Each structure stands twice: as structure tokens, then as C-alpha cells.
Coordinates of C-alpha atoms in Angstrom, one line a residue:
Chain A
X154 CA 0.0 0.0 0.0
X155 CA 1.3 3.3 -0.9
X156 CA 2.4 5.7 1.6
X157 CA 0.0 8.5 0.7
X158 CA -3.1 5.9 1.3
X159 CA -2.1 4.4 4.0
X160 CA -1.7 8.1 5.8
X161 CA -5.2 8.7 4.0
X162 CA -6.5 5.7 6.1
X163 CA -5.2 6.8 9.3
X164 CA -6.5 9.9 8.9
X165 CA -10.4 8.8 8.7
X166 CA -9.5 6.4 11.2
X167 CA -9.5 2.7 9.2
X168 CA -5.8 2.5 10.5
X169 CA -6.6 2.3 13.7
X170 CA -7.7 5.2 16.8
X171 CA -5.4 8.5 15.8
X172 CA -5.8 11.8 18.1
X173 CA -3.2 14.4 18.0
X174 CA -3.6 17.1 20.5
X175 CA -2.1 20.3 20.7
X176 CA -2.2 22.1 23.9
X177 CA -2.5 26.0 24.5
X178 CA -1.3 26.3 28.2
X179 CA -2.2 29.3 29.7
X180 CA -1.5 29.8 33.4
X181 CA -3.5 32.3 35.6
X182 CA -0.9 34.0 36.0
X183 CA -1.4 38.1 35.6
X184 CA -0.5 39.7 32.4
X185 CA 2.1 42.6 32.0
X186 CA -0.4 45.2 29.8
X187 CA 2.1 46.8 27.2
X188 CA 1.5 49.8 25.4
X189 CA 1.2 47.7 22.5
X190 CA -0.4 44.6 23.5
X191 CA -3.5 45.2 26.0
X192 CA -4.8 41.5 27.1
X193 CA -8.2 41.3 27.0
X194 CA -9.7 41.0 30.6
X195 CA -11.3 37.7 31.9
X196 CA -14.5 37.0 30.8
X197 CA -17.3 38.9 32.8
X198 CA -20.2 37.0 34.2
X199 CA -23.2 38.9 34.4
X200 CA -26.7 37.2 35.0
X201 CA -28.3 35.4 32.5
X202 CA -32.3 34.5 31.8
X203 CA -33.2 31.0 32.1
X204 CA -36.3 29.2 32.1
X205 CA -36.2 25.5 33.6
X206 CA -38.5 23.1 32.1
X207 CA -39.8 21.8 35.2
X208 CA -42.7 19.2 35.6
X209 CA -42.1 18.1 38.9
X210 CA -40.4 14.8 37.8
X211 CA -37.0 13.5 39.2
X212 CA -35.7 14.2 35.7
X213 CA -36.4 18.0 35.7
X214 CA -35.4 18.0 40.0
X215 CA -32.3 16.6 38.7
X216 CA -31.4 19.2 36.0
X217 CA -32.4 21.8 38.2
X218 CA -29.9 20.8 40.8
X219 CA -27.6 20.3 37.8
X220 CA -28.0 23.8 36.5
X221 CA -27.7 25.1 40.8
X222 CA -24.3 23.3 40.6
X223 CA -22.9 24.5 37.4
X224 CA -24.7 27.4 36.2
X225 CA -26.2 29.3 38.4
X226 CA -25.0 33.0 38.8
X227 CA -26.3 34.8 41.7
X228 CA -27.5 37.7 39.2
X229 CA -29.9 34.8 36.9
X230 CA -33.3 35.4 36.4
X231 CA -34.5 31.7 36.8
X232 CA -38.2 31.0 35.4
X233 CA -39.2 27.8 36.7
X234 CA -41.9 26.4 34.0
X235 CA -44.1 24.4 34.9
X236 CA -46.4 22.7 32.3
X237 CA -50.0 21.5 33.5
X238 CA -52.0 19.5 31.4
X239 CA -55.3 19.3 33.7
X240 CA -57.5 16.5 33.0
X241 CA -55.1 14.5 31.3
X242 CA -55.1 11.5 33.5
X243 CA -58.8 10.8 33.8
X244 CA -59.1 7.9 31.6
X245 CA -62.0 8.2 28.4
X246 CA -63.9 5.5 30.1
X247 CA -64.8 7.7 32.8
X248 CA -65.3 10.8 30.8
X249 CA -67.7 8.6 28.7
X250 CA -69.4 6.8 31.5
X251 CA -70.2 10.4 33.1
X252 CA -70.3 10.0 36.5
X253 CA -69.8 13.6 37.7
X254 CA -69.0 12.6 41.0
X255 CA -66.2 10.3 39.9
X256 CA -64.9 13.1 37.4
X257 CA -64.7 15.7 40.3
X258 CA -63.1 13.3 42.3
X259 CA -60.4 12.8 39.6
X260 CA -60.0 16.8 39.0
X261 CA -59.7 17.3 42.6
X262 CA -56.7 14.5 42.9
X263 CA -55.1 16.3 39.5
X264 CA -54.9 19.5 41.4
X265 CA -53.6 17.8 44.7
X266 CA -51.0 16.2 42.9
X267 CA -50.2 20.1 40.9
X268 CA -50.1 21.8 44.7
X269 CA -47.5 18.9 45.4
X270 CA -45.6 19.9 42.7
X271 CA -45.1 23.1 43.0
X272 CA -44.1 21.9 46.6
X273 CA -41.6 20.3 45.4
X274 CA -40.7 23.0 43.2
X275 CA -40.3 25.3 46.0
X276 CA -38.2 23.1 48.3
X277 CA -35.7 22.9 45.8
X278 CA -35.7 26.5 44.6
X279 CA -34.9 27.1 48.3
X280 CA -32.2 24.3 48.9
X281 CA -29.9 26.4 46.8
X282 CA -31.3 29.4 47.7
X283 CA -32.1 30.1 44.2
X284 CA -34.6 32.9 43.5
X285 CA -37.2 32.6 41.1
X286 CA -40.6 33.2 39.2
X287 CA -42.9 30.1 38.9
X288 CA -44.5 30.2 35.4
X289 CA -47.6 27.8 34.9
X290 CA -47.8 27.2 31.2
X291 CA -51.1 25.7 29.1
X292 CA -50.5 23.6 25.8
X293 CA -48.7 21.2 24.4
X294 CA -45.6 21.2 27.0
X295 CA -42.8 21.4 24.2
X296 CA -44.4 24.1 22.3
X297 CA -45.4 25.9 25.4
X298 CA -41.9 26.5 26.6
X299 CA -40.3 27.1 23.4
X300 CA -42.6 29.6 23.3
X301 CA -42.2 30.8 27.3
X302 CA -38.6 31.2 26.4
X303 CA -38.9 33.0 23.5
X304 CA -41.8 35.6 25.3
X305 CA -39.6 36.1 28.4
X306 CA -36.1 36.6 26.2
X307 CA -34.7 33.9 28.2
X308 CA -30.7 33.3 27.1
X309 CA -31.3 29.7 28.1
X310 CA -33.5 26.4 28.7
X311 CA -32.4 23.6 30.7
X312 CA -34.3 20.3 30.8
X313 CA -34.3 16.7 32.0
X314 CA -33.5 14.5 29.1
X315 CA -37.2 13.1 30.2
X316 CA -40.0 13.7 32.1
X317 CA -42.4 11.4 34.2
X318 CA -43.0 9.1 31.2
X319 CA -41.6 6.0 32.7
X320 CA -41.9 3.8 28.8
X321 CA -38.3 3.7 27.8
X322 CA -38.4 2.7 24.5
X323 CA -36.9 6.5 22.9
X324 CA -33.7 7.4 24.1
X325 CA -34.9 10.9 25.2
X326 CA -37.9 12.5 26.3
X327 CA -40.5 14.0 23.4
X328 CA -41.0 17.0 25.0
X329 CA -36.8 17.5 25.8
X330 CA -36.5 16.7 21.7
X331 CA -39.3 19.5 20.5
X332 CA -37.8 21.8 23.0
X333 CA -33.4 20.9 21.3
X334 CA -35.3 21.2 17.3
X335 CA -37.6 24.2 18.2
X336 CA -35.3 26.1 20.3
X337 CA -34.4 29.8 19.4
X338 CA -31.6 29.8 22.7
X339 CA -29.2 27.1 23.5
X340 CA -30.8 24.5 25.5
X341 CA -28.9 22.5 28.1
X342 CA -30.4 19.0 27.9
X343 CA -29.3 17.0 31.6
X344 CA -28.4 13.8 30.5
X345 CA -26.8 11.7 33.2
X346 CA -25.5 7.6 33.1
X347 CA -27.9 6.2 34.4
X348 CA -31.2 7.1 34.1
X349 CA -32.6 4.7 36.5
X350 CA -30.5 4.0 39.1
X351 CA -29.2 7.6 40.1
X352 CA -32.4 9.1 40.4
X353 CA -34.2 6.4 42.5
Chain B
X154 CA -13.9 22.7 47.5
X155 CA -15.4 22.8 43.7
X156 CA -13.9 20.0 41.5
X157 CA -12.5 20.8 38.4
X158 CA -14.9 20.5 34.9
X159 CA -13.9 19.6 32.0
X160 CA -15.4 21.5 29.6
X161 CA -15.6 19.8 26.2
X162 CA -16.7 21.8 23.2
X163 CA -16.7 20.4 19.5
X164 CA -15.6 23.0 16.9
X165 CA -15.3 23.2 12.8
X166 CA -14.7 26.3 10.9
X167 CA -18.6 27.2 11.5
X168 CA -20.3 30.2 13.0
X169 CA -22.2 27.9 14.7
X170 CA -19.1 27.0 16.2
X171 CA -17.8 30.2 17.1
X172 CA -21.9 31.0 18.8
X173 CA -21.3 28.4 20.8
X174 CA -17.4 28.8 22.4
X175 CA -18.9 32.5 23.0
X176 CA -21.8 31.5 24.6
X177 CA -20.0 28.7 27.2
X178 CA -17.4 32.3 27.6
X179 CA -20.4 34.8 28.3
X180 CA -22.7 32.2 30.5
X181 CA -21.1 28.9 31.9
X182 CA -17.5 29.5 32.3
X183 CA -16.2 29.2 35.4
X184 CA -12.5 29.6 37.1
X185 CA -10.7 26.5 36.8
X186 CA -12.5 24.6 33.8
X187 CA -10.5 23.0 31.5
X188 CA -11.4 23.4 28.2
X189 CA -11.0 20.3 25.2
X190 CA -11.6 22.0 21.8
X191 CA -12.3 18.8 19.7
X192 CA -12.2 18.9 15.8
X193 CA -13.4 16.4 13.8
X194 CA -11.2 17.3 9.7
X195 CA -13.7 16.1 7.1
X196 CA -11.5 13.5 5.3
X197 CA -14.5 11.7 4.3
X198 CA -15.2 13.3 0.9
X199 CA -11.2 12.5 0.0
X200 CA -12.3 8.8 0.6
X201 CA -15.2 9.2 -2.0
X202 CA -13.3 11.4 -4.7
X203 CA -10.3 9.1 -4.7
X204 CA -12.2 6.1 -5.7
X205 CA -12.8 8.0 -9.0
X206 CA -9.2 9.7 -9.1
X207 CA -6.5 8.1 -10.0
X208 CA -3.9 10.4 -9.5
X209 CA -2.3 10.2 -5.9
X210 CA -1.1 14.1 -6.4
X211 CA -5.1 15.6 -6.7
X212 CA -5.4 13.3 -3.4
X213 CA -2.4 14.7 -1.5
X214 CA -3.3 18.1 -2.5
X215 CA -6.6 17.8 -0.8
X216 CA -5.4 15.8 2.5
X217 CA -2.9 19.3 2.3
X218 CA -5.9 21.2 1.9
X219 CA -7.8 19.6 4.6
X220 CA -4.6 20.1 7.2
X221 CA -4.3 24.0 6.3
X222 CA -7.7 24.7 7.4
X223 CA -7.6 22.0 10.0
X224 CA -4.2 23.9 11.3
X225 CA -5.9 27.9 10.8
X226 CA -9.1 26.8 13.1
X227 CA -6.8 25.4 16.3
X228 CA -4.9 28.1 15.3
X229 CA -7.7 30.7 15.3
X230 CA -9.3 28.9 18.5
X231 CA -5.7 28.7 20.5
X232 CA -5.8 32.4 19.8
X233 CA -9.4 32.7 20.9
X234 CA -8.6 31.0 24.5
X235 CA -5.4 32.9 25.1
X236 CA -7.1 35.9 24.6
X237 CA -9.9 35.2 27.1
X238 CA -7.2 33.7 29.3
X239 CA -8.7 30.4 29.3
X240 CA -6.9 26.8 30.0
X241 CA -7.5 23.7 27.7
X242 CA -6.2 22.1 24.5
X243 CA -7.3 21.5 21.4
X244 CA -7.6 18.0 19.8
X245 CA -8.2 16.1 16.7
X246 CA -10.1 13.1 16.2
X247 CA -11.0 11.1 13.2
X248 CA -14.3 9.0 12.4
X249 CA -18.0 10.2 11.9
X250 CA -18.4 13.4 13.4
X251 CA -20.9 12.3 16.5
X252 CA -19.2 9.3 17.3
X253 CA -15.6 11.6 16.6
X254 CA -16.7 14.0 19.6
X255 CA -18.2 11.8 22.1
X256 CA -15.2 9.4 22.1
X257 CA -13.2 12.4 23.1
X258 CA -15.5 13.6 25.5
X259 CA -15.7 10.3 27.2
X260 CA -12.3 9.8 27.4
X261 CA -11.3 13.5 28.6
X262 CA -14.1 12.7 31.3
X263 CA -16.7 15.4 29.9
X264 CA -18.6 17.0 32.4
X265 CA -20.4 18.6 29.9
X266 CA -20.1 18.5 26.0
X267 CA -21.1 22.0 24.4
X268 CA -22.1 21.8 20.2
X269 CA -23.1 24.5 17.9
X270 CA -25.9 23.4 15.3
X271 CA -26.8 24.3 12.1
X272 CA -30.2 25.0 12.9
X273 CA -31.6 23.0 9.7
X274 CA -35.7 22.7 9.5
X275 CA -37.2 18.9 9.6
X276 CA -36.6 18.3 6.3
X277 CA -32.8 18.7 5.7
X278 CA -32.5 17.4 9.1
X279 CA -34.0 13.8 8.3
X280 CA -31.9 13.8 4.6
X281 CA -28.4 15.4 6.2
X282 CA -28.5 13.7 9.6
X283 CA -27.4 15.7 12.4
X284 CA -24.3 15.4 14.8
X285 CA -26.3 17.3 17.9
X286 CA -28.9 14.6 17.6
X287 CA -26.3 11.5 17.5
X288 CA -24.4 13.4 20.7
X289 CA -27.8 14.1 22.6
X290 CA -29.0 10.4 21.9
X291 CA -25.7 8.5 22.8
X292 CA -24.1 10.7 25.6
X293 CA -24.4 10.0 29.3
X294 CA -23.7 13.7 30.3
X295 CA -25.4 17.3 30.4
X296 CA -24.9 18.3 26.7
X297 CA -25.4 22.1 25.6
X298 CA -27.0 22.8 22.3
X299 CA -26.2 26.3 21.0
X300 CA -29.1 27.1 19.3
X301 CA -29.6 30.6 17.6
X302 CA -32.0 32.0 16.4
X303 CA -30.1 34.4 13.5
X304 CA -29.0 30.6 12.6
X305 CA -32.1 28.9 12.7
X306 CA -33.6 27.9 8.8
X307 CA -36.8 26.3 9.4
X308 CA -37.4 24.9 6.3

């Protein structure tokens, strides 16, 4: 084999692994400012908007802790948005037989388990300390905070890579795929190793 | 006491690219990270030209071509983190661009992976693939997707 194709090879990688690194060192150390040369200063952190798709799940709990660990500024305007799809749990059979009674019932548990999410919503916000604004949001959750974001010029979205759907077949979460294709801000999806295990 | 993060961030000679360094700069850099620039040099339409050339010169030419702008982006990028005063290193890695970049990152022990995007509309998206997508699917930590909007084609 000729040497040319054999370095071709290599190159895409049908030689076998190659990674060549180069390294740009640059110490902390402080800069001498020269009439010449003026270093630019380090990067200044000012607060950002974000808006936190948060349905209450261990998921969106986890990427808000994720976001309190690694992104939080002190001067972030954090929208926590919540998505509440009332009704959605009462099964047809119900809504068709038309027991009133049994409907109400039903409603009444949907908003018990809402006022425990927002709870939950609230503990953590406070955990970290982490002021914010609880938006509750009506639609189609994916569309609803694209749109959320885009309506409160948020710089940001984080998400869980899934919500409460517990059927594992996709790899990520519907909603946390409409929000990475529709997205007008970068979105930090909170993938993790184990989706299971870690957040039992 | 903080541990250190590894920042990784996947770059080509995009603005997407560039969006997306400036954004982790403005909004999620901290003290202490340490960058990986990864760059994954398209070699892959030399493969499917030189089974139609037969000269090994045109071929050479365009692996030289390929280095030169390989070389100007770590080049522009190494200039781009000393001015910012930021720590890291820049590497190269060969294969299909979303396997390319999470090899690195799992190997530099990501704690977050950081990609520009070209912001295509459904349909170019389904016919072109995307490397976001692959990177979102297959990795097991936090990845950032620069989306924006001046970018977005939704077609």
C-alpha cells in the first residue's frame, strides 16, 4: 500500500484510533499590559435568563440541581416552568361513562398532585437558595416553553433529558427533543448515566 | 472545594461554532475549567473522490488542503482561548463526526459536551443527519445545544 493511502486511512481512522492534541497552556498568572499589546480582561459574568422546564419529575429535579451546581449566577433570572396538562389523567372510560362525582373526584386528585408539585418545586428553589418566578404554562408542553422562552427573552433552557414518562423505548424524552429542534436559545439538555439508578 | 470541569466543546470552521465557544465564555465559564476543543477534519469526501481519481497528487493536495484549514481553526481557536485567558487544549479526532466527539469527551471525562448546530428545518435534518442529535441520543452527560435563532432555517 502506498504511503500517501495508508496516511489517508489513518487519517479517517481505518488505520486504527489516531488523536493528535495540541495544547494551548495558559497559566493564571497576571499579564504585563504593554503599550502595544492590551490582554483582554477575563471573561465577565453577568446574569443570564433561564427558564427551567420543570414538571415536577426526578428528571427535571435533577437538571435543576444540575443547573444550581454549574450554572447558576447569583444575578440569573431563573423561570421555573411548569407545564400543566389538567385533565389528562382521567381515563376516556370515565369521561364517557359520566359519572360527575367520579370526574370531580379525579380533577380534585389532578390538582392535589399540581399543589404537590409546585411543593416540590419550591423546596428545591430554596435548597440552593435560588430565587425565582414560577410560570404555569397551558398547551402542548414542548411548544409551550419554546414559546415561554422565547416571550420572556430567556438566554437559556435547561431540561431533564425526560420527564415522568416511565416507557423507555426513545432514548430521550418528546418534550426535551421539541424543545433541542424548536429552540431559538441554547438548551442544556441534563443527560446523566444512568437514568434509573441515580435518580431512585 | 469545587472539582475541576472539563469543559468539552466540539468546533469546525462554523459560526455555529464560534456562537457556541462565545456563549459557554459569556454564561457557563467558570475559574478553573479545562477546556478540550475537539475537531473532527472532514476526510470523508477525499475517501469518496479518490475512488474515482487516480492520481495520488489531486489526493495529496486535498489531504494538504484539509490540514491547512484544519491547522488555521486550532490556530484561530488557541488564539481565541489565550485571549480570554482560558486553560484547555485542542484536539483532533477522526471518524463520523458524533461518534468523533463523544469518544473524546468520554475519554477526557466530559462534564459537559457544548455543540453548535446548524439549525436545519425537519426536512434537511431527516436527509443530512445531524451530529447534535447522534451526541444528545448516545451521551451520558449534560450536553449544551447552541441554538440561535439568527441561525435557525426552518425549512
Amino acid at each position: 500500500m502506498s504511503g500517501f493511502l495508508s496516511n489517508l486511512l489513518g487519517k479517517v481512522g481505518l488505520g486504527g484510533g489516531h488523536t493528535s492534541g495540541q495544547t494551548v497552556e495558559q497559566t493564571a498568572a497576571p499579564v504585563i499590559q504593554t503599550d502595544t499589546q492590551m490582554a483582554e480582561e477575563s471573561p465577565k459574568k453577568t446574569g443570564k435568563n433561564v427558564l427551567i422546564a420543570m414538571d415536577g419529575s426526578k428528571h427535571a429535579l435533577y437538571a435543576f440541581e444540575w443547573y444550581a451546581k454549574n450554572l447558576y449566577h447569583p444575578d440569573d433570572n431563573v423561570i421555573m416552568a411548569h407545564c400543566a396538562e389538567p385533565g389528562v389523567n382521567i381515563p376516556l372510560s370515565s369521561l364517557l361513562a359520566g359519572n360527575p362525582i367520579l370526574i370531580e373526584g379525579m380533577l380534585r386528585e389532578g390538582d392535589g398532585k399540581l399543589t404537590r408539585t409546585f411543593a416540590t418545586i419550591e423546596a428545591a428553589a430554596e435548597k440552593h437558595n435560588i430565587k425565582h418566578v414560577l410560570e404555569r404554562l397551558h398547551g402542548p408542553p414542548g411548544e409551550a416553553i419554546v414559546k415561554a422562552a422565547d416571550s420572556q427573552n430567556a438566554d437559556m433552557i435547561v431540561a431533564g433529558s425526560r420527564g415522568f414518562g416511565t416507557l423507555r423505548r426513545t432514548i430521550m424524552g418528546s418534550v426535551s427533543d421539541y424543545i433541542v429542534h424548536h429552540s431559538k436559545v441554547p438548551v442544556m439538555i441534563c443527560k446523566h448515566d444512568d437514568e434509573h439508578v441515580k435518580l431512585k | 472545594m469545587e472539582s475541576k470541569r472539563t469543559i468539552v466543546i466540539a468546533i469546525d470552521d462554523s459560526v455555529h461554532s464560534e456562537f457556541a465557544f462565545d456563549f459557554y465564555v459569556d454564561n457557563v465559564h467558570r475559574h478553573g475549567d479545562h477546556i478540550v476543543l475537539v475537531h473532527v477534519p472532514e476526510y470523508s469526501n477525499i475517501l469518496s473522490a479518490s475512488s474515482l481519481l487516480t492520481d495520488p497528487n489531486i489526493i495529496a493536495e486535498m489531504i494538504k488542503d484539509t490540514e491547512e484549514r484544519t491547522s488555521e481553526l486550532v490556530d484561530k481557536y488557541s488564539f481565541k482561548m489565550q485571549q480570554k485567558q482560558l486553560h484547555g487544549h485542542v484536539r483532533q479526532q477522526c471518524g463520523k463526526p458524533g461518534e468523533a466527539i463523544l469518544e473524546c469527551a468520554r475519554e477526557e471525562g466530559a462534564t459537559m459536551l457544548i455543540l453548535g448546530t446548524r439549525g436545519m428545518g425537519l426536512m434537511r435534518r431527516t436527509f443530512m443527519g445531524s451530529v447534535s442529535d447522534y451526541c444528545l441520543h448516545h451521551a451520558s452527560f449534560p450536553v449544551l445545544v447552541c441554538r440561535h435563532k439568527p441561525f435557525i432555517n426552518d425549512k
